[in-house]
CSV table of C-alpha atoms and ligand atoms in Angstrom, one decimal:
chain,number,residue,atom,x,y,z
C,1,MET,CA,59.0,-56.9,12.1
C,2,PRO,CA,61.6,-55.4,14.5
C,3,LEU,CA,63.4,-52.4,13.2
C,4,LYS,CA,67.0,-52.6,12.1
C,5,PRO,CA,69.6,-50.5,13.9
C,6,GLN,CA,69.8,-48.1,10.9
C,7,GLN,CA,66.1,-47.5,11.0
C,8,GLN,CA,66.2,-46.9,14.8
C,9,ASP,CA,69.0,-44.4,14.3
C,10,LEU,CA,67.1,-42.6,11.6
C,11,LEU,CA,63.9,-42.4,13.8
C,12,LYS,CA,65.9,-41.0,16.7
C,13,LYS,CA,67.4,-38.4,14.4
C,14,LEU,CA,64.0,-37.3,13.1
C,15,PRO,CA,63.4,-33.8,14.6
C,16,GLY,CA,60.3,-32.8,16.4
C,17,VAL,CA,57.8,-30.3,15.0
C,18,ASP,CA,58.8,-27.6,17.5
C,19,THR,CA,62.5,-28.0,16.6
C,20,MET,CA,61.7,-27.6,13.0
C,21,ILE,CA,59.6,-24.5,13.5
C,22,GLU,CA,62.4,-22.9,15.4
C,23,ARG,CA,64.9,-23.8,12.7
C,24,LEU,CA,62.7,-22.5,10.0
C,25,SER,CA,61.5,-19.3,11.7
C,26,VAL,CA,65.1,-17.9,11.4
C,27,SER,CA,65.0,-18.5,7.7
C,28,SER,CA,64.3,-15.3,5.8
C,29,ASP,CA,62.6,-17.3,3.0
C,30,TYR,CA,59.6,-18.0,5.2
C,31,GLN,CA,58.9,-14.6,6.8
C,32,GLU,CA,55.8,-14.1,4.6
C,33,VAL,CA,54.5,-17.6,5.0
C,34,PRO,CA,51.5,-18.1,7.4
C,35,ARG,CA,52.4,-20.2,10.4
C,36,ARG,CA,49.7,-22.8,9.7
C,37,VAL,CA,51.2,-23.4,6.2
C,38,ILE,CA,54.7,-24.0,7.7
C,39,LEU,CA,53.2,-26.3,10.4
C,40,GLN,CA,51.3,-28.3,7.8
C,41,ALA,CA,54.4,-28.7,5.6
C,42,ILE,CA,56.5,-29.8,8.5
C,43,ARG,CA,53.9,-32.3,9.8
C,44,LEU,CA,53.4,-33.8,6.4
C,45,THR,CA,57.1,-34.1,5.7
C,46,ILE,CA,58.0,-35.6,9.1
C,47,ASP,CA,55.0,-38.1,9.0
C,48,GLY,CA,56.0,-39.1,5.5
C,49,MET,CA,59.6,-39.6,6.5
C,50,ARG,CA,58.6,-41.6,9.6
C,51,SER,CA,56.5,-44.0,7.5
C,52,ALA,CA,59.3,-44.3,5.0
C,53,ILE,CA,61.8,-45.2,7.7
C,54,ILE,CA,59.4,-47.7,9.4
C,55,GLU,CA,58.7,-49.3,6.0
C,56,ASP,CA,62.4,-49.3,5.3
C,57,ARG,CA,62.1,-47.2,2.2
C,58,LEU,CA,64.4,-44.4,3.3
C,59,HIS,CA,68.1,-45.1,2.8
C,60,ILE,CA,70.7,-42.4,3.2
C,61,PRO,CA,74.5,-42.9,3.2
C,62,ASP,CA,75.1,-40.5,6.1
C,63,LEU,CA,72.8,-39.6,9.0
C,64,ASP,CA,74.0,-36.0,8.9
C,65,LEU,CA,72.3,-35.6,5.5
C,66,LEU,CA,68.9,-36.2,7.1
C,67,ASP,CA,68.4,-32.5,8.2
C,68,GLY,CA,69.2,-31.2,4.8
C,69,MET,CA,66.8,-33.6,3.2
C,70,ILE,CA,64.0,-32.6,5.5
C,71,ASP,CA,64.6,-28.9,4.9
C,72,GLU,CA,64.4,-29.5,1.2
C,73,ARG,CA,61.1,-31.5,1.4
C,74,VAL,CA,59.5,-28.9,3.7
C,75,GLY,CA,60.6,-26.2,1.4
C,76,LYS,CA,58.9,-27.9,-1.5
C,77,GLU,CA,55.7,-28.4,0.5
C,78,ILE,CA,55.7,-24.8,1.5
C,79,LYS,CA,56.2,-23.6,-2.1
C,80,ALA,CA,53.4,-25.9,-3.4
C,81,ARG,CA,51.0,-24.4,-0.8
C,82,MET,CA,52.1,-20.8,-1.5
C,83,THR,CA,51.7,-20.8,-5.2
C,84,LEU,CA,48.3,-20.7,-7.0
C,85,ASN,CA,47.2,-23.9,-8.5
C,86,LEU,CA,45.6,-22.4,-11.5
C,87,LYS,CA,48.4,-20.7,-13.4
C,88,ARG,CA,49.5,-19.6,-16.8
C,89,VAL,CA,51.1,-22.1,-19.1
C,90,ILE,CA,52.8,-21.8,-22.5
C,91,ASN,CA,50.8,-23.6,-25.2
C,92,ALA,CA,53.3,-24.7,-27.8
C,93,THR,CA,51.1,-27.6,-29.0
C,94,GLY,CA,49.6,-25.7,-32.0
C,95,VAL,CA,46.1,-26.7,-30.9
C,96,VAL,CA,44.4,-23.3,-30.9
C,97,ILE,CA,41.2,-24.1,-28.9
C,98,HIS,CA,42.8,-26.5,-26.4
C,99,THR,CA,40.1,-27.4,-23.9
C,100,ASN,CA,42.7,-28.7,-21.3
C,101,LEU,CA,44.6,-25.3,-21.6
C,102,GLY,CA,41.6,-23.1,-21.2
C,103,ARG,CA,40.2,-22.9,-24.7
C,104,SER,CA,40.1,-19.3,-25.9
C,105,LEU,CA,42.3,-16.3,-24.8
C,106,LEU,CA,40.4,-13.1,-24.4
C,107,ALA,CA,41.0,-10.0,-26.4
C,108,GLU,CA,42.6,-7.0,-24.6
C,109,GLU,CA,39.3,-5.2,-24.9
C,110,SER,CA,37.6,-7.9,-22.9
C,111,LEU,CA,40.3,-7.9,-20.2
C,112,ALA,CA,40.0,-4.2,-19.8
C,113,HIS,CA,36.2,-4.5,-19.6
C,114,ILE,CA,36.3,-7.3,-17.0
C,115,THR,CA,38.7,-5.4,-14.8
C,116,ASP,CA,36.5,-2.3,-14.9
C,117,ILE,CA,33.3,-4.2,-14.2
C,118,ALA,CA,34.7,-6.5,-11.6
C,119,SER,CA,36.5,-3.9,-9.6
C,120,ARG,CA,33.7,-1.3,-9.5
C,121,TYR,CA,29.9,-1.2,-9.2
C,122,SER,CA,28.1,-1.5,-12.5
C,123,ASN,CA,24.7,-1.1,-14.1
C,124,LEU,CA,24.4,-4.9,-14.2
C,125,GLU,CA,20.7,-4.9,-13.5
C,126,LEU,CA,19.9,-1.2,-13.5
C,127,ASN,CA,18.4,0.7,-16.3
C,128,LEU,CA,20.2,4.0,-16.2
C,129,GLU,CA,17.5,5.9,-18.1
C,130,THR,CA,14.6,4.9,-16.0
C,131,GLY,CA,16.4,4.3,-12.7
C,132,LYS,CA,14.5,1.1,-12.5
C,133,ARG,CA,15.5,-2.5,-12.5
C,134,GLY,CA,17.2,-3.4,-15.8
C,135,LEU,CA,17.8,-6.7,-17.6
C,136,ARG,CA,21.3,-8.0,-17.2
C,137,TYR,CA,21.4,-9.6,-20.7
C,138,SER,CA,20.0,-6.7,-22.8
C,139,ALA,CA,23.2,-5.5,-24.4
C,140,VAL,CA,24.6,-8.9,-25.4
C,141,GLU,CA,21.1,-9.9,-26.6
C,142,SER,CA,20.9,-7.1,-29.0
C,143,LEU,CA,24.5,-7.5,-30.2
C,144,LEU,CA,23.8,-11.2,-30.8
C,145,CYS,CA,20.6,-10.4,-32.8
C,146,ASP,CA,22.4,-7.7,-34.8
C,147,ILE,CA,25.3,-10.0,-35.7
C,148,SER,CA,23.4,-13.2,-36.4
C,149,GLY,CA,20.2,-11.8,-37.8
C,150,ALA,CA,18.1,-13.7,-35.2
C,151,GLU,CA,15.0,-12.3,-33.6
C,152,SER,CA,15.9,-13.1,-30.1
C,153,ALA,CA,18.8,-14.3,-28.0
C,154,LEU,CA,19.7,-15.6,-24.5
C,155,VAL,CA,23.0,-16.5,-22.8
C,156,VAL,CA,23.7,-19.2,-20.3
C,157,ASN,CA,26.8,-20.8,-18.7
C,158,ASN,CA,28.0,-23.0,-21.5
C,159,ASN,CA,26.7,-24.7,-24.6
C,160,ALA,CA,26.0,-28.0,-22.7
C,161,ALA,CA,23.7,-25.9,-20.5
C,162,ALA,CA,22.2,-24.2,-23.6
C,163,VAL,CA,21.3,-27.6,-25.2
C,164,LEU,CA,19.9,-29.0,-21.9
C,165,LEU,CA,17.8,-25.8,-21.3
C,166,CYS,CA,16.4,-25.8,-24.9
C,167,LEU,CA,15.5,-29.5,-24.8
C,168,ASP,CA,14.0,-29.2,-21.3
C,169,THR,CA,11.8,-26.3,-22.5
C,170,LEU,CA,10.9,-27.4,-26.0
C,171,ALA,CA,10.9,-31.2,-25.8
C,172,CYS,CA,10.1,-32.3,-22.2
C,173,GLY,CA,7.8,-35.4,-22.5
C,174,LYS,CA,8.0,-35.3,-26.3
C,175,GLU,CA,10.0,-37.1,-29.0
C,176,VAL,CA,13.1,-35.5,-30.5
C,177,ILE,CA,14.1,-36.7,-33.9
C,178,VAL,CA,17.9,-36.9,-34.4
C,179,SER,CA,20.0,-38.5,-37.1
C,180,ARG,CA,22.1,-41.5,-36.0
C,181,GLY,CA,25.1,-39.9,-37.6
C,182,GLU,CA,24.8,-36.9,-35.2
C,183,LEU,CA,24.5,-38.6,-31.8
C,184,VAL,CA,27.8,-37.1,-30.7
C,185,GLU,CA,29.9,-37.3,-27.5
C,186,ILE,CA,32.2,-34.4,-26.9
C,187,GLY,CA,35.0,-34.4,-24.3
C,188,GLY,CA,34.0,-33.9,-20.7
C,189,SER,CA,31.1,-36.4,-20.8
C,190,PHE,CA,28.6,-34.4,-22.8
C,191,ARG,CA,26.6,-36.9,-24.9
C,192,ILE,CA,23.5,-36.0,-26.8
C,193,PRO,CA,21.5,-39.1,-25.7
C,194,ASP,CA,22.3,-38.5,-22.0
C,195,VAL,CA,21.4,-34.8,-22.2
C,196,MET,CA,18.2,-35.8,-23.8
C,197,GLU,CA,17.3,-38.1,-21.0
C,198,LYS,CA,18.0,-35.5,-18.4
C,199,SER,CA,15.8,-33.0,-20.2
C,200,GLY,CA,12.9,-35.4,-20.2
C,201,GLY,CA,12.8,-35.6,-24.0
C,202,PHE,CA,12.7,-38.9,-25.8
C,203,LEU,CA,15.3,-39.5,-28.4
C,204,LYS,CA,14.1,-40.9,-31.7
C,205,GLU,CA,17.0,-41.9,-33.8
C,206,VAL,CA,16.5,-42.0,-37.5
C,207,GLY,CA,18.7,-43.0,-40.5
C,208,THR,CA,22.0,-44.8,-40.3
C,209,THR,CA,25.4,-43.8,-39.1
C,210,ASN,CA,26.5,-42.8,-42.5
C,211,ARG,CA,23.3,-41.9,-44.3
C,212,THR,CA,20.1,-40.1,-43.3
C,213,HIS,CA,17.5,-38.9,-45.8
C,214,PRO,CA,14.6,-36.4,-45.6
C,215,GLN,CA,12.0,-39.2,-45.6
C,216,ASP,CA,13.7,-40.7,-42.5
C,217,TYR,CA,12.5,-37.6,-40.6
C,218,THR,CA,9.1,-37.4,-42.2
C,219,ARG,CA,8.3,-41.1,-41.5
C,220,ALA,CA,9.4,-40.7,-37.9
C,221,ILE,CA,7.1,-37.7,-37.2
C,222,THR,CA,4.0,-38.5,-35.0
C,223,GLU,CA,1.7,-36.4,-32.8
C,224,LYS,CA,4.3,-37.0,-30.0
C,225,THR,CA,7.1,-35.3,-31.9
C,226,GLY,CA,8.2,-32.1,-30.2
C,227,LEU,CA,11.4,-31.1,-32.0
C,228,LEU,CA,13.7,-31.9,-34.9
C,229,LEU,CA,17.3,-31.6,-33.8
C,230,LYS,CA,20.4,-31.2,-35.9
C,231,VAL,CA,23.8,-31.6,-34.1
C,232,HIS,CA,26.9,-30.3,-35.8
C,233,THR,CA,29.4,-33.2,-35.7
C,234,SER,CA,32.1,-30.9,-34.7
C,235,ASN,CA,34.8,-33.3,-33.4
C,236,TYR,CA,34.6,-36.0,-36.1
C,237,SER,CA,33.7,-36.4,-39.7
C,238,ILE,CA,32.0,-39.3,-41.5
C,239,GLN,CA,33.6,-39.7,-44.9
C,240,GLY,CA,32.8,-41.9,-47.9
C,241,PHE,CA,29.3,-43.0,-48.8
C,242,THR,CA,27.4,-40.5,-46.8
C,243,ALA,CA,24.2,-38.4,-46.9
C,244,SER,CA,22.8,-36.0,-44.4
C,245,VAL,CA,19.7,-33.8,-44.5
C,246,SER,CA,20.5,-30.1,-44.8
C,247,LEU,CA,19.3,-27.7,-42.3
C,248,THR,CA,17.2,-26.1,-45.1
C,249,ASP,CA,15.4,-29.4,-45.8
C,250,MET,CA,14.9,-30.0,-42.1
C,251,VAL,CA,13.3,-26.6,-41.7
C,252,ALA,CA,11.0,-27.3,-44.7
C,253,ILE,CA,9.9,-30.6,-43.0
C,254,GLY,CA,9.5,-28.8,-39.7
C,255,ARG,CA,7.3,-26.1,-41.2
C,256,GLU,CA,5.1,-28.6,-43.0
C,257,HIS,CA,4.4,-30.4,-39.7
C,258,ALA,CA,4.5,-27.3,-37.5
C,259,ILE,CA,7.4,-28.7,-35.5
C,260,PRO,CA,10.3,-26.5,-34.4
C,261,VAL,CA,13.8,-27.2,-35.6
C,262,MET,CA,16.9,-26.8,-33.4
C,263,GLU,CA,20.5,-26.9,-34.3
C,264,ASP,CA,23.4,-27.5,-31.8
C,265,LEU,CA,26.2,-25.8,-33.7
C,266,GLY,CA,28.8,-26.7,-31.1
C,267,SER,CA,31.5,-24.3,-31.9
C,268,GLY,CA,29.5,-21.7,-33.7
C,269,THR,CA,31.3,-19.0,-35.7
C,270,PHE,CA,30.2,-15.7,-37.1
C,271,VAL,CA,33.2,-15.7,-39.5
C,272,ASP,CA,33.2,-17.6,-42.8
C,273,PHE,CA,36.6,-19.3,-42.6
C,274,SER,CA,36.6,-20.3,-46.2
C,275,LYS,CA,37.3,-16.6,-47.0
C,276,TYR,CA,40.6,-17.0,-45.2
C,277,GLY,CA,41.7,-20.2,-47.0
C,278,LEU,CA,40.4,-22.5,-44.2
C,279,ALA,CA,37.8,-25.2,-44.4
C,280,LYS,CA,34.2,-24.2,-44.6
C,281,GLU,CA,32.5,-24.3,-41.2
C,282,PRO,CA,28.8,-23.5,-41.1
C,283,THR,CA,28.2,-20.0,-39.7
C,284,VAL,CA,25.7,-19.0,-37.2
C,285,GLN,CA,24.2,-16.5,-39.7
C,286,GLU,CA,23.7,-19.3,-42.2
C,287,SER,CA,21.7,-21.3,-39.7
C,288,VAL,CA,19.5,-18.3,-38.9
C,289,ALA,CA,19.0,-17.5,-42.6
C,290,ALA,CA,18.0,-21.2,-43.3
C,291,GLY,CA,15.1,-20.5,-40.9
C,292,CYS,CA,16.3,-22.7,-38.0
C,293,ASP,CA,14.0,-21.9,-35.0
C,294,ILE,CA,16.7,-22.3,-32.3
C,295,VAL,CA,20.5,-22.4,-32.6
C,296,THR,CA,22.9,-23.0,-29.8
C,297,PHE,CA,26.7,-22.6,-29.7
C,298,SER,CA,29.7,-22.1,-27.3
C,299,GLY,CA,31.2,-18.7,-26.3
C,300,ASP,CA,34.8,-20.0,-26.0
C,301,LYS,CA,35.3,-22.1,-29.0
C,302,LEU,CA,35.6,-20.5,-32.5
C,303,LEU,CA,33.9,-17.4,-31.1
C,304,GLY,CA,37.0,-16.7,-29.1
C,305,GLY,CA,35.1,-15.3,-26.0
C,306,PRO,CA,34.5,-16.4,-22.5
C,307,GLN,CA,32.9,-19.7,-21.5
C,308,ALA,CA,29.2,-19.3,-22.3
C,309,GLY,CA,26.3,-21.0,-24.1
C,310,ILE,CA,24.5,-18.9,-26.6
C,311,ILE,CA,20.9,-19.5,-27.7
C,312,ILE,CA,19.4,-17.5,-30.6
C,313,GLY,CA,16.2,-18.0,-32.5
C,314,SER,CA,12.5,-17.1,-32.8
C,315,LYS,CA,11.2,-14.8,-30.3
C,316,HIS,CA,8.3,-16.9,-29.1
C,317,LEU,CA,10.6,-19.9,-28.4
C,318,VAL,CA,13.4,-17.9,-26.8
C,319,ASP,CA,10.7,-16.2,-24.6
C,320,ALA,CA,9.5,-19.7,-23.5
C,321,ILE,CA,13.1,-20.7,-22.7
C,322,LYS,CA,13.6,-17.5,-20.7
C,323,LYS,CA,10.7,-18.4,-18.6
C,324,ASN,CA,12.1,-21.8,-17.7
C,325,PRO,CA,13.3,-21.7,-14.0
C,326,LEU,CA,16.4,-23.5,-15.1
C,327,THR,CA,17.5,-20.3,-16.9
C,328,ARG,CA,18.1,-18.6,-13.6
C,329,ALA,CA,20.1,-21.5,-12.3
C,330,LEU,CA,22.3,-21.4,-15.4
C,331,ARG,CA,22.9,-17.6,-15.6
C,332,ILE,CA,26.3,-16.2,-16.3
C,333,ASP,CA,28.1,-13.8,-13.9
C,334,LYS,CA,29.1,-10.2,-14.6
C,335,MET,CA,32.7,-11.0,-15.5
C,336,THR,CA,31.6,-13.4,-18.2
C,337,LEU,CA,29.0,-10.9,-19.4
C,338,ALA,CA,31.6,-8.1,-19.6
C,339,ALA,CA,33.9,-10.4,-21.6
C,340,LEU,CA,31.1,-11.5,-23.9
C,341,GLU,CA,29.8,-8.1,-24.6
C,342,SER,CA,33.3,-6.7,-25.5
C,343,THR,CA,34.0,-9.8,-27.6
C,344,LEU,CA,30.8,-9.5,-29.5
C,345,ARG,CA,31.3,-5.8,-30.1
C,346,LEU,CA,34.5,-6.6,-32.0
C,347,TYR,CA,32.4,-8.7,-34.5
C,348,LEU,CA,30.6,-5.6,-35.6
C,349,ASP,CA,33.7,-5.1,-37.8
C,350,GLU,CA,35.0,-8.5,-39.0
C,351,GLU,CA,38.5,-7.3,-39.8
C,352,LYS,CA,38.7,-6.0,-36.3
C,353,ALA,CA,37.5,-9.3,-34.9
C,354,ILE,CA,40.1,-11.2,-36.8
C,355,SER,CA,43.0,-9.0,-35.7
C,356,ARG,CA,41.9,-8.5,-32.0
C,357,ILE,CA,40.4,-11.8,-31.0
C,358,PRO,CA,43.3,-14.1,-30.2
C,359,THR,CA,41.6,-17.3,-31.3
C,360,LEU,CA,40.7,-15.8,-34.7
C,361,ARG,CA,44.2,-14.3,-35.1
C,362,MET,CA,45.9,-17.6,-34.4
C,363,LEU,CA,43.6,-19.6,-36.7
C,364,THR,CA,44.1,-17.2,-39.6
C,365,MET,CA,47.9,-16.9,-39.1
C,366,SER,CA,49.7,-17.6,-42.4
C,367,LYS,CA,52.4,-20.2,-42.9
C,368,LYS,CA,54.7,-17.3,-43.5
C,369,GLN,CA,54.0,-15.7,-40.2
C,370,THR,CA,54.7,-19.1,-38.4
C,371,ASN,CA,57.9,-19.1,-40.4
C,372,VAL,CA,59.0,-15.8,-39.0
C,373,LEU,CA,58.1,-16.8,-35.5
C,374,SER,CA,59.9,-20.1,-35.7
C,375,ASP,CA,63.0,-18.3,-36.9
C,376,LEU,CA,62.8,-16.1,-33.9
C,377,ILE,CA,62.5,-19.0,-31.5
C,378,ILE,CA,65.5,-20.7,-33.1
C,379,LYS,CA,67.4,-17.4,-32.8
C,380,LYS,CA,66.5,-17.2,-29.1
C,381,ILE,CA,67.5,-20.8,-28.4
C,382,ARG,CA,70.9,-20.3,-30.3
C,383,GLU,CA,71.6,-17.5,-27.8
C,384,LEU,CA,72.2,-20.2,-25.3
C,385,ASP,CA,75.0,-21.4,-27.4
C,386,ASP,CA,74.9,-24.9,-26.0
C,387,PRO,CA,76.0,-27.9,-28.1
C,388,ARG,CA,73.7,-30.2,-26.1
C,389,ILE,CA,70.6,-28.7,-27.9
C,390,GLU,CA,69.8,-29.8,-31.4
C,391,ILE,CA,67.2,-27.6,-33.2
C,392,GLN,CA,65.7,-27.7,-36.7
C,393,SER,CA,62.6,-26.2,-38.3
C,394,LEU,CA,60.0,-28.6,-39.7
C,395,ASP,CA,57.0,-28.1,-41.9
C,396,LEU,CA,54.1,-29.5,-39.9
C,397,PHE,CA,50.4,-28.7,-39.1
C,398,SER,CA,48.5,-27.0,-36.3
C,399,LYS,CA,44.9,-27.9,-35.4
C,400,ALA,CA,41.9,-25.8,-34.5
C,401,GLY,CA,40.9,-28.1,-31.5
C,402,GLY,CA,37.9,-27.7,-29.2
C,403,GLY,CA,35.9,-30.0,-31.4
C,404,SER,CA,36.1,-27.4,-34.2
C,405,LEU,CA,37.0,-28.0,-37.8
C,406,PRO,CA,38.0,-31.6,-37.0
C,407,LEU,CA,39.8,-32.2,-40.3
C,408,LEU,CA,41.4,-28.9,-40.6
C,409,GLU,CA,45.2,-29.0,-40.7
C,410,LEU,CA,46.8,-25.5,-40.7
C,411,PRO,CA,50.3,-25.5,-42.3
C,412,SER,CA,52.8,-24.3,-39.7
C,413,THR,CA,56.6,-24.1,-39.5
C,414,CYS,CA,57.5,-25.6,-36.2
C,415,VAL,CA,60.7,-25.9,-34.2
C,416,ALA,CA,61.9,-29.4,-33.4
C,417,ILE,CA,64.2,-29.9,-30.4
C,418,ARG,CA,66.3,-32.7,-28.9
C,419,MET,CA,68.6,-32.4,-25.9
C,420,ALA,CA,71.6,-34.6,-25.4
C,421,GLY,CA,71.4,-36.3,-22.0
C,422,LEU,CA,67.6,-36.4,-21.9
C,423,SER,CA,65.1,-38.6,-23.6
C,424,THR,CA,62.4,-36.8,-25.5
C,425,HIS,CA,59.8,-37.9,-22.9
C,426,GLU,CA,62.0,-36.6,-20.1
C,427,LEU,CA,62.5,-33.3,-21.8
C,428,GLU,CA,58.7,-33.0,-22.4
C,429,GLN,CA,58.1,-33.7,-18.7
C,430,ARG,CA,60.7,-31.2,-17.6
C,431,LEU,CA,59.3,-28.5,-19.9
C,432,ARG,CA,55.9,-29.3,-18.5
C,433,SER,CA,57.0,-28.9,-14.8
C,434,GLY,CA,58.8,-25.6,-15.5
C,435,CYS,CA,57.7,-22.2,-14.3
C,436,PRO,CA,55.7,-21.3,-16.3
C,437,PRO,CA,55.0,-24.9,-17.6
C,438,LEU,CA,55.6,-25.3,-21.3
C,439,ILE,CA,53.3,-27.7,-23.0
C,440,ALA,CA,54.7,-29.2,-26.2
C,441,ARG,CA,53.9,-32.2,-28.3
C,442,ILE,CA,56.1,-35.1,-29.4
C,443,GLU,CA,56.3,-36.2,-33.0
C,444,ASN,CA,58.8,-38.8,-34.3
C,445,ASP,CA,60.7,-38.7,-31.0
C,446,LEU,CA,61.2,-34.9,-31.2
C,447,ILE,CA,59.9,-32.1,-29.0
C,448,ILE,CA,57.7,-30.0,-31.3
C,449,LEU,CA,57.1,-26.3,-30.6
C,450,ASP,CA,54.4,-24.9,-32.8
C,451,PRO,CA,54.6,-21.0,-32.9
C,452,ARG,CA,51.0,-20.6,-33.9
C,453,THR,CA,49.8,-20.8,-30.3
C,454,LEU,CA,52.6,-18.9,-28.7
C,455,GLN,CA,52.0,-15.4,-27.2
C,456,ILE,CA,54.2,-12.4,-27.6
C,457,ASP,CA,56.7,-12.9,-24.7
C,458,GLU,CA,56.9,-16.6,-25.1
C,459,PRO,CA,59.9,-17.1,-27.4
C,460,ASP,CA,62.0,-15.6,-24.6
C,461,LEU,CA,60.4,-17.8,-22.0
C,462,ILE,CA,61.1,-20.9,-24.2
C,463,ARG,CA,64.8,-20.0,-24.2
C,464,ASP,CA,64.7,-19.4,-20.4
C,465,ALA,CA,63.0,-22.8,-19.8
C,466,LEU,CA,65.6,-24.6,-21.9
C,467,ASP,CA,68.4,-22.7,-20.2
C,468,PHE,CA,67.0,-23.8,-16.8
C,469,ILE,CA,66.9,-27.4,-17.8
C,470,LEU,CA,70.4,-27.3,-19.2
C,471,ARG,CA,71.7,-25.8,-16.0
C,472,ASN,CA,70.2,-28.6,-14.0
C,473,LEU,CA,71.4,-31.4,-16.3
C,474,LYS,CA,74.0,-33.6,-14.8
C,475,PRO,CA,77.2,-33.3,-16.9
E,1,LIG,C1,31.5,-28.2,-27.5
E,1,LIG,C2,30.1,-28.7,-27.8
E,1,LIG,C3,29.1,-28.7,-26.9
E,1,LIG,C4,29.3,-28.3,-25.5
E,1,LIG,O1,29.7,-27.0,-25.4
E,1,LIG,P1,30.4,-26.3,-24.1
E,1,LIG,O2,30.4,-24.9,-24.3
E,1,LIG,O3,31.7,-27.0,-23.9
E,1,LIG,O4,29.5,-26.7,-22.9
E,1,LIG,C5,27.9,-29.2,-27.2
E,1,LIG,N1,27.6,-29.6,-28.4
E,1,LIG,C6,28.6,-29.7,-29.4
E,1,LIG,C7,28.2,-30.2,-30.8
E,1,LIG,C8,29.9,-29.2,-29.2
E,1,LIG,O5,30.8,-29.2,-30.1
């Protein structure tokens, strides 16, 4: 199709790359920006605008506005390239272990340890007493054994890797008996049947979705059986007419037939949450005490440490797992190791763990504490003194998240917001594209800010974010 005169005018007015570079190089805003970044931003913008003109998508009332429009777009492109993609966000969702928002926040102790270890040389694999090669995992292994009561321990990249490695070592070419009620899928495409297939084990499902009995396991055992596997159904719950076989009973069956029993605890906690008025979640210590041969769990769920997969259990089995060549491929780096060691150390004193580990602190935060915080947020927002904001406090619930304590609802006093001139969805989107982005949830057409997951400086940042949105709102 031939171009209309307006399109031809626009094309003629489109500046060349060299002209643009000259124009921008005098701007003080871009003195620190590498030339290639400026060049890329200019090329992308001009190409985009040229296509828009040719496809007749660009309409401006006055040709003289074109330069300003180009400068603005180039500015945006440059900014996007000059800021880090992975950045801090404000989690106002009340979901404590939020997988999309990075799961657990590390304790101050861990941050200090990471900085020290990552910025200096360390004894990562040096035994300082003998001067010979040391084992990188020895400190965390003894801490894990000490806290859990297990004989032996091993750490890999994440719990998915831990499960894969254990199955690959213990069940390759053999049958693994699992209850039908425990064939879980967790977010990010981890499914027990698929992991089993990769490991070379053969899944043998027993029982039904809602009920599995001890005799289901005993009947399924043959000379091909290599493992009895229990999977903690951490992200859902089957309620009603149900029956499952306890770990203790599975261990008894395993002993009788000389077959090891493994439990994938998923979240895995050292703290009995029922002591703090929360739902009972099986602890790692209980699984060890029940005689389970191998237990695996995550480092960054209820444990509140870095991403890691922890394997604990009988020495002869853990030794066999350590010898698997996959173990080397799944090893953790020194920063993770530093964070894990300092997190585990806090567990030597449970009170300290609760007060120092952010995940535990947020989970055990009382309703009263959330009340105080929501009052503070409301006070901060009222400082803006803007009639377009409507605020109220509401009694709602936070969640543990991360596939932990699926039914748990933590009573929390939240702040509900509406802004005149913006729909709730528009407000949510603007908060999310702020700097730093603020992630909130929507309930009953209100923006809900849950104070449980907010960090110390964030009530101020919430006020600033709303202030920024108000200032940019058309009157
Ligand atoms: C979360 C979870 C996993 C995977 O753990 P990652 O540390 O995320 O790899 C495996 N099994 C269960 C039951 C889980 O809940």
